[in-house]
Tab-separated table of C-alpha atoms in Angstrom:
chain	number	residue	atom	x	y	z
A	1	MET	CA	126.664	134.576	45.726
A	2	ARG	CA	123.306	136.218	45.710
A	3	ASP	CA	119.896	134.653	46.279
A	4	ASP	CA	117.794	134.217	43.301
A	5	PRO	CA	115.003	136.715	43.571
A	6	ALA	CA	112.614	134.506	41.526
A	7	ALA	CA	112.864	131.677	43.996
A	8	PRO	CA	109.842	131.288	46.240
A	9	PRO	CA	110.232	131.832	49.976
A	10	ALA	CA	111.041	128.800	51.965
A	11	ARG	CA	108.014	127.366	54.042
A	12	SER	CA	108.517	125.998	57.480
A	13	ARG	CA	107.484	122.386	57.660
A	14	PRO	CA	104.286	122.076	59.720
A	15	TYR	CA	104.481	119.970	63.013
A	16	VAL	CA	103.271	116.548	62.477
A	17	ILE	CA	102.434	114.125	65.284
A	18	SER	CA	104.340	110.842	64.997
A	19	PRO	CA	102.266	107.973	63.666
A	20	ARG	CA	103.134	105.869	66.592
A	21	VAL	CA	101.683	108.390	69.055
A	22	LEU	CA	98.500	108.596	66.861
A	23	LEU	CA	98.315	104.660	67.106
A	24	VAL	CA	98.670	104.750	70.810
A	25	ALA	CA	96.109	107.583	71.073
A	26	ALA	CA	93.674	105.633	68.979
A	27	ALA	CA	94.137	102.341	71.032
A	28	SER	CA	93.782	104.341	74.277
A	29	LEU	CA	90.599	105.949	73.009
A	30	ALA	CA	89.091	102.606	72.102
A	31	VAL	CA	90.014	100.959	75.265
A	32	SER	CA	88.801	103.797	77.345
A	33	LEU	CA	85.410	103.939	75.702
A	34	GLY	CA	85.108	100.232	76.132
A	35	VAL	CA	85.857	100.451	79.829
A	36	LEU	CA	83.319	103.285	80.135
A	37	GLY	CA	80.671	101.206	78.331
A	38	ILE	CA	81.234	98.313	80.752
A	39	VAL	CA	81.142	100.555	83.850
A	40	PHE	CA	77.871	101.958	82.746
A	41	ALA	CA	76.441	98.696	81.558
A	42	VAL	CA	76.882	96.744	84.742
A	43	PRO	CA	74.725	98.949	87.062
A	44	ALA	CA	72.220	99.467	84.219
A	45	LEU	CA	71.772	95.763	83.838
A	46	SER	CA	71.545	94.998	87.485
A	47	GLY	CA	69.138	97.633	88.565
A	48	GLY	CA	71.833	99.804	90.088
A	49	THR	CA	72.836	97.237	92.738
A	50	ARG	CA	76.151	96.048	91.166
A	51	GLU	CA	79.216	97.909	89.964
A	52	VAL	CA	82.609	97.210	88.582
A	53	LEU	CA	85.407	96.915	91.253
A	54	ILE	CA	89.075	96.453	90.260
A	55	GLY	CA	91.328	96.194	93.317
A	56	GLY	CA	91.311	99.616	95.074
A	57	TRP	CA	89.403	101.326	92.244
A	58	ASP	CA	85.622	101.531	92.487
A	59	ASP	CA	83.278	102.586	89.744
A	60	VAL	CA	83.818	106.391	90.357
A	61	ALA	CA	87.525	106.073	90.055
A	62	ILE	CA	87.431	103.834	87.004
A	63	THR	CA	84.933	106.196	85.327
A	64	VAL	CA	86.980	109.333	85.933
A	65	ALA	CA	90.378	107.649	84.882
A	66	SER	CA	88.779	106.359	81.789
A	67	ALA	CA	87.225	109.661	80.916
A	68	VAL	CA	90.536	111.483	81.360
A	69	ALA	CA	92.331	108.991	79.149
A	70	ALA	CA	89.600	109.077	76.498
A	71	THR	CA	89.422	112.880	76.306
A	72	VAL	CA	93.232	113.347	76.206
A	73	SER	CA	93.340	110.593	73.427
A	74	MET	CA	90.670	112.431	71.440
A	75	LEU	CA	92.517	115.777	71.810
A	76	VAL	CA	95.641	114.197	70.449
A	77	LEU	CA	93.731	112.853	67.454
A	78	VAL	CA	91.996	116.060	66.686
A	79	LEU	CA	95.122	118.073	66.747
A	80	ALA	CA	96.786	115.562	64.549
A	81	VAL	CA	94.384	116.207	61.625
A	82	ARG	CA	95.752	118.494	59.107
A	83	ALA	CA	92.766	120.443	58.150
A	84	PRO	CA	92.774	122.581	55.010
A	85	ARG	CA	92.026	126.244	55.505
A	86	TRP	CA	88.343	125.957	54.541
A	87	TRP	CA	87.895	123.237	57.140
A	88	LEU	CA	88.925	125.504	60.046
A	89	ALA	CA	85.360	126.657	60.732
A	90	LEU	CA	84.715	122.951	61.761
A	91	PHE	CA	88.111	121.997	63.336
A	92	VAL	CA	88.587	125.057	65.375
A	93	PRO	CA	85.375	124.447	67.482
A	94	LEU	CA	86.130	120.740	67.554
A	95	ARG	CA	89.592	121.248	68.960
A	96	LEU	CA	88.293	123.799	71.430
A	97	GLY	CA	85.708	121.327	72.483
A	98	ALA	CA	88.304	118.443	73.019
A	99	THR	CA	90.357	120.916	75.158
A	100	VAL	CA	87.325	121.831	77.200
A	101	ALA	CA	86.487	118.151	77.662
A	102	VAL	CA	89.938	117.354	78.862
A	103	LEU	CA	89.878	120.252	81.504
A	104	GLY	CA	86.429	119.000	82.594
A	105	ALA	CA	87.745	115.498	83.037
A	106	LEU	CA	90.697	116.796	85.001
A	107	PHE	CA	88.529	118.865	87.196
A	108	ALA	CA	86.311	115.685	87.879
A	109	ALA	CA	89.369	113.818	88.809
A	110	LEU	CA	90.333	116.611	91.252
A	111	LEU	CA	86.998	116.428	92.896
A	112	THR	CA	86.836	112.818	93.257
A	113	ALA	CA	90.483	112.191	94.291
A	114	GLY	CA	91.243	110.479	97.482
A	115	GLY	CA	88.623	107.671	97.325
A	116	THR	CA	89.703	104.427	99.115
A	117	VAL	CA	88.597	100.750	99.017
A	118	THR	CA	89.414	99.123	102.310
A	119	PRO	CA	88.966	95.477	103.281
A	120	LEU	CA	86.530	95.037	106.168
A	121	VAL	CA	88.387	93.201	108.965
A	122	ALA	CA	86.598	91.639	111.939
A	123	GLU	CA	88.759	90.883	114.979
A	124	GLY	CA	91.943	90.658	112.653
A	125	CYS	CA	90.363	88.425	110.017
A	126	ARG	CA	88.983	89.433	106.585
A	127	THR	CA	85.299	89.247	106.193
A	128	GLY	CA	85.149	89.202	102.392
A	129	TYR	CA	83.588	92.620	102.381
A	130	VAL	CA	85.290	95.975	101.312
A	131	VAL	CA	84.321	99.567	102.153
A	132	ALA	CA	84.439	102.204	99.404
A	133	GLU	CA	84.850	105.673	100.926
A	134	ARG	CA	85.075	109.092	99.172
A	135	ALA	CA	85.085	112.477	101.011
A	136	PHE	CA	84.393	115.858	99.669
A	137	LEU	CA	84.370	118.946	101.817
A	138	PHE	CA	81.968	118.175	104.650
A	139	SER	CA	80.212	115.140	103.070
A	140	ALA	CA	81.401	111.504	102.613
A	141	SER	CA	80.193	108.428	100.757
A	142	VAL	CA	80.683	105.263	102.702
A	143	ARG	CA	79.582	102.131	100.967
A	144	VAL	CA	79.945	98.410	102.048
A	145	LEU	CA	80.419	96.115	98.949
A	146	ARG	CA	80.660	92.450	98.385
A	147	PRO	CA	83.173	91.701	95.652
A	148	GLU	CA	82.685	88.790	93.286
A	149	GLY	CA	85.498	88.853	90.733
A	150	LEU	CA	85.564	92.216	88.992
A	151	VAL	CA	82.030	93.071	90.035
A	152	ALA	CA	80.734	93.996	93.490
A	153	GLU	CA	77.362	94.307	94.964
A	154	GLU	CA	76.492	97.149	97.436
A	155	VAL	CA	75.019	95.798	100.604
A	156	ALA	CA	74.943	98.807	102.890
A	157	SER	CA	75.389	102.549	102.703
A	158	LEU	CA	76.592	104.258	105.852
A	159	SER	CA	76.539	107.793	107.158
A	160	THR	CA	79.174	109.979	108.829
A	161	ASN	CA	79.808	113.625	109.683
A	162	ASP	CA	82.069	116.239	108.353
A	163	GLY	CA	83.576	114.056	105.563
A	164	HIS	CA	84.759	111.399	108.065
A	165	THR	CA	85.948	108.104	106.568
A	166	PRO	CA	86.049	105.756	109.553
A	167	PHE	CA	87.195	102.526	107.753
A	168	ARG	CA	90.235	104.206	106.098
A	169	ARG	CA	91.116	105.638	109.509
A	170	GLY	CA	90.467	102.405	111.258
A	171	SER	CA	87.926	103.830	113.564
A	172	TYR	CA	85.493	100.990	113.570
A	173	ILE	CA	84.969	97.709	115.222
A	174	ALA	CA	83.683	94.544	113.445
A	175	ILE	CA	82.792	91.406	115.261
A	176	ALA	CA	81.915	88.202	113.436
A	177	ASP	CA	80.019	85.204	114.684
A	178	ALA	CA	78.867	82.036	112.919
A	179	GLN	CA	76.083	83.860	110.984
A	180	THR	CA	76.805	87.635	110.893
A	181	VAL	CA	79.471	90.454	110.899
A	182	THR	CA	78.206	93.356	113.047
A	183	VAL	CA	79.936	96.737	112.601
A	184	TRP	CA	80.173	99.851	114.832
A	185	HIS	CA	81.975	102.929	113.500
A	186	THR	CA	82.510	106.576	114.687
A	187	PHE	CA	80.721	109.359	113.008
A	188	ASP	CA	83.599	111.787	113.306
A	189	ASN	CA	87.262	111.802	114.111
A	190	ASP	CA	86.789	111.258	117.833
A	191	ARG	CA	87.903	107.607	118.172
A	192	GLU	CA	87.170	107.736	121.930
A	193	ARG	CA	83.450	107.737	121.089
A	194	LEU	CA	83.885	104.232	119.456
A	195	THR	CA	81.786	101.744	121.437
A	196	THR	CA	79.775	98.596	120.891
A	197	ASP	CA	77.230	99.534	123.583
A	198	GLY	CA	74.715	101.031	121.117
A	199	GLU	CA	72.941	99.903	117.995
A	200	PRO	CA	75.434	98.607	115.294
A	201	ASN	CA	75.701	100.678	112.177
A	202	ALA	CA	75.493	97.502	109.967
A	203	VAL	CA	74.821	93.801	110.341
A	204	LEU	CA	75.935	91.912	107.313
A	205	PRO	CA	75.654	88.215	106.548
A	206	ARG	CA	78.846	86.248	107.107
A	207	ILE	CA	80.300	85.140	103.801
A	208	VAL	CA	83.950	83.939	104.771
A	209	ASP	CA	84.283	80.490	106.588
A	210	ALA	CA	86.228	80.734	109.744
A	211	ALA	CA	88.608	77.972	108.603
A	212	THR	CA	89.580	79.763	105.379
A	213	ALA	CA	89.638	83.394	106.795
A	214	VAL	CA	92.866	85.395	106.240
A	215	CYS	CA	93.760	86.602	109.788
A	216	GLY	CA	96.296	88.701	111.235
A	217	VAL	CA	95.423	91.741	109.063
A	218	PRO	CA	94.923	94.928	111.324
A	219	GLY	CA	93.168	97.577	109.432
A	220	GLY	CA	93.037	95.699	106.314
A	221	GLY	CA	96.638	95.707	105.718
A	222	GLU	CA	98.871	92.741	104.674
A	223	PRO	CA	98.969	89.697	106.822
A	224	ASP	CA	101.210	89.736	109.837
A	225	ALA	CA	103.819	86.881	110.406
A	226	ALA	CA	102.200	83.494	110.948
A	227	PRO	CA	100.998	83.071	114.593
A	228	ALA	CA	103.429	81.135	116.831
A	229	THR	CA	102.690	77.408	117.195
A	230	PRO	CA	101.138	76.656	120.561
A	231	SER	CA	103.377	74.761	123.053
A	232	ASP	CA	100.453	72.500	124.102
A	233	PRO	CA	100.004	69.826	121.297
A	234	SER	CA	96.283	69.697	122.009
A	235	ALA	CA	95.816	73.293	121.047
A	236	THR	CA	95.668	72.667	117.291
A	237	MET	CA	95.762	75.771	115.119
A	238	THR	CA	92.787	76.975	113.004
A	239	GLY	CA	92.135	79.981	110.948
A	240	GLU	CA	91.253	81.965	113.981
A	241	GLY	CA	93.939	80.696	116.316
A	242	PRO	CA	94.265	77.698	118.730
A	243	ALA	CA	91.133	75.570	119.129
A	244	GLN	CA	89.238	75.914	122.449
A	245	ARG	CA	90.348	73.301	124.871
A	246	PRO	CA	88.001	71.859	127.553
A	247	ALA	CA	87.416	74.215	130.441
A	248	GLY	CA	88.379	73.440	134.080
A	249	ASP	CA	89.262	75.736	136.972
A	250	THR	CA	91.466	78.117	134.877
A	251	ARG	CA	91.915	80.782	137.724
A	252	ALA	CA	95.500	79.742	138.500
A	253	GLU	CA	96.444	79.890	134.856
A	254	VAL	CA	94.899	83.375	134.438
A	255	LEU	CA	96.636	84.733	137.663
A	256	ALA	CA	100.051	83.204	136.747
A	257	MET	CA	100.141	84.913	133.400
A	258	ALA	CA	98.930	88.263	134.978
A	259	THR	CA	101.669	87.971	137.526
A	260	THR	CA	104.245	87.145	134.957
A	261	ALA	CA	103.117	90.078	132.843
A	262	LEU	CA	103.515	92.576	135.685
A	263	ASP	CA	106.907	91.100	136.688
A	264	THR	CA	108.016	91.704	133.141
A	265	ALA	CA	107.113	95.414	133.288
A	266	VAL	CA	109.891	98.012	133.289
A	267	GLY	CA	109.935	99.294	136.934
A	268	PRO	CA	107.065	98.848	139.486
A	269	ALA	CA	103.428	98.731	138.131
A	270	THR	CA	101.286	101.423	139.710
A	271	ASP	CA	97.662	102.297	139.425
A	272	SER	CA	96.152	105.536	138.226
A	273	ALA	CA	96.712	107.136	141.666
A	274	GLY	CA	100.424	106.108	141.655
A	275	SER	CA	99.939	103.351	144.290
A	276	PRO	CA	101.482	99.891	143.775
A	277	LEU	CA	99.167	97.587	141.850
A	278	ALA	CA	97.283	95.107	144.007
A	279	VAL	CA	96.700	91.689	142.283
A	280	PRO	CA	93.973	89.454	143.820
A	281	SER	CA	94.590	85.818	144.721
A	282	ALA	CA	93.207	83.031	142.526
A	283	THR	CA	90.476	82.325	145.018
A	284	ASP	CA	89.278	85.890	144.603
A	285	LEU	CA	88.612	85.367	140.955
A	286	PRO	CA	85.050	84.316	139.931
A	287	CYS	CA	84.666	80.796	138.407
A	288	ASP	CA	81.051	80.588	137.438
A	289	GLY	CA	81.413	79.550	133.764
A	290	THR	CA	83.990	82.344	133.083
A	291	THR	CA	86.791	83.926	134.937
A	292	GLY	CA	88.781	87.011	134.291
A	293	LEU	CA	91.058	89.711	135.444
A	294	ASP	CA	91.269	93.433	134.278
A	295	LEU	CA	94.571	95.292	134.971
A	296	SER	CA	95.140	99.002	134.379
A	297	PHE	CA	98.673	100.254	135.349
A	298	ALA	CA	101.497	102.610	134.573
A	299	THR	CA	105.133	101.631	134.494
A	300	ALA	CA	108.528	103.495	134.260
A	301	ASP	CA	108.493	102.945	130.516
A	302	ASN	CA	105.078	101.976	129.211
A	303	ALA	CA	106.090	101.378	125.526
A	304	ALA	CA	109.075	98.973	126.583
A	305	SER	CA	106.767	97.287	129.216
A	306	TYR	CA	104.018	96.723	126.672
A	307	ALA	CA	106.459	95.133	124.141
A	308	ALA	CA	108.003	92.924	126.797
A	309	ILE	CA	104.663	91.868	128.116
A	310	LEU	CA	103.457	90.701	124.605
A	311	ALA	CA	106.660	88.981	124.053
A	312	VAL	CA	106.083	86.886	127.236
A	313	PHE	CA	102.861	85.774	125.985
A	314	ASP	CA	104.355	84.833	122.612
A	315	ALA	CA	107.116	82.887	124.247
A	316	ALA	CA	104.628	81.049	126.300
A	317	GLY	CA	103.002	79.752	123.013
A	318	TYR	CA	100.040	82.190	122.735
A	319	ALA	CA	98.887	82.764	119.081
A	320	ALA	CA	99.086	86.454	118.110
A	321	ASP	CA	96.421	88.434	116.482
A	322	ARG	CA	95.437	92.112	116.340
A	323	ALA	CA	92.380	94.214	116.133
A	324	MET	CA	92.044	98.047	115.960
A	325	GLN	CA	94.441	99.494	118.678
A	326	GLU	CA	94.324	96.195	120.463
A	327	ASP	CA	96.748	93.248	120.665
A	328	LEU	CA	95.175	89.857	121.101
A	329	ARG	CA	96.732	86.574	122.379
A	330	PHE	CA	95.142	83.110	122.846
A	331	ASN	CA	96.403	79.766	123.785
A	332	GLY	CA	93.364	77.706	123.792
A	333	VAL	CA	92.371	78.499	127.302
A	334	VAL	CA	93.244	82.090	128.171
A	335	ARG	CA	92.592	85.124	126.130
A	336	LEU	CA	94.505	88.310	126.427
A	337	SER	CA	93.331	91.802	125.157
A	338	ALA	CA	96.075	94.406	125.500
A	339	ARG	CA	95.794	98.025	124.797
A	340	ASP	CA	98.586	100.767	125.326
A	341	ARG	CA	96.550	103.926	126.032
A	342	SER	CA	99.588	105.949	127.283
A	343	SER	CA	98.622	108.900	125.141
A	344	ILE	CA	95.161	108.977	126.546
A	345	ASP	CA	95.226	108.088	130.296
A	346	GLY	CA	98.790	107.078	130.730
A	347	LEU	CA	98.041	103.444	131.427
A	348	LEU	CA	98.428	100.028	130.037
A	349	HIS	CA	95.282	97.920	129.956
A	350	LEU	CA	95.350	94.090	130.015
A	351	SER	CA	92.229	91.962	130.189
A	352	LEU	CA	92.670	88.098	130.735
A	353	THR	CA	89.578	85.930	130.378
A	354	ALA	CA	88.935	82.262	130.220
A	355	GLU	CA	86.193	79.713	130.573
A	356	CYS	CA	86.101	78.400	134.140
A	357	VAL	CA	84.248	75.286	135.543
A	358	PRO	CA	84.834	74.594	139.373
A	359	GLY	CA	86.676	71.297	139.903
C-alpha cells in the first residue's frame, strides 16, 4: 500500500507544559512576590531598623530565595505561552530576559550562600538575641538581632577581619548579669586571643529573665540533658543551676573536691615541668570573702582523666553546664570551671571557687 501523495505531511505535536505545572508556577510566583513585598516593606516602614527573620533565615536569605523562586516561576510561565509567529518579536526577548533573570538570581544566591543565624549564648544560657553572620571573600557582616516573632530589630553591628564569623565558630564570650549581656569576640580565627581583659565588643540590655532562661546550650545548640538534682535538699534548682547557699568557711570543701578530682585522674598528676603536683592545705587557701584553687596538670591520659573528673562532680550532685570550651559545675557552694587544653599546652585546667567567711 502506497502513501497518498495528496495527503499533507504529518506535523509533530508541539511540547505543551502540563496545566498542573502552570498552576504551581503561578502560585509560586504569587507567593514569592508577596514575600518579597513583605521583606522590603518591613525595613521601609521601620526606618531600616527592623527586618523579617524566620528561624535561621535572615532578610538576605529570604530575599534571594524568593527571587530565585519568582524568576524560575516567571520563566516557566513565559515558556508555556504558545505565541503565534508574528508575536516572536515580543516573546523571544521576553523569554531571554526571564532566562537572564534566573541566572542573575542564582548568581546572587551563590554570592550570599553560607549565611548563618546563631543564638547568642551567655554562660550556657540563651540571651534572647541572635547573631546573623555572612562572609564573602575578606569581609563579613556580623549583626546582633533581637527577634520578636517573625520580625527582628538590629541592635548592634560588629566588625571582624578576613571574613571571620566568630559566633558561628563559637569564638566569643558572653557574660550576663542582672541588667546587661556583655560580649567579647575574636577578630580572626585565632581563638587564643579571646579574652575579657579589654573593652567589650558589645553591651546589650538583658531581655531574658534568669528564671525562664533556656540553659545548657553550648554554642547555641540544642539543650543538653537536664542538670543533675543536687544531693543537698537546700540547694534548690533554678534556671541557672542550684541557688547560692549561705557562705561559711568553705576551704575544706574546696580542697576536698580538688583532692578527689586529682585522685580520680588516670596516673599521677604532674605540673608543666613533669613534677608531682603539689596541693596546698586548707589553711593555705584564702578566706577573705572568697576562696579558690587553680590547678594545671597533666596525666597519663588527659581525655580519660577529664571525663572521669567531671563524672565525679556529677556524682557529687553538682549541676552541669557548659560555656565555650569550658565545662561548669556548681552545687550551691563550690563552682568548678574545667578546660581540657591538651592540644594547646598539654594540661588540664581546673578552677574551684567559693564564697568564704571565716568562722
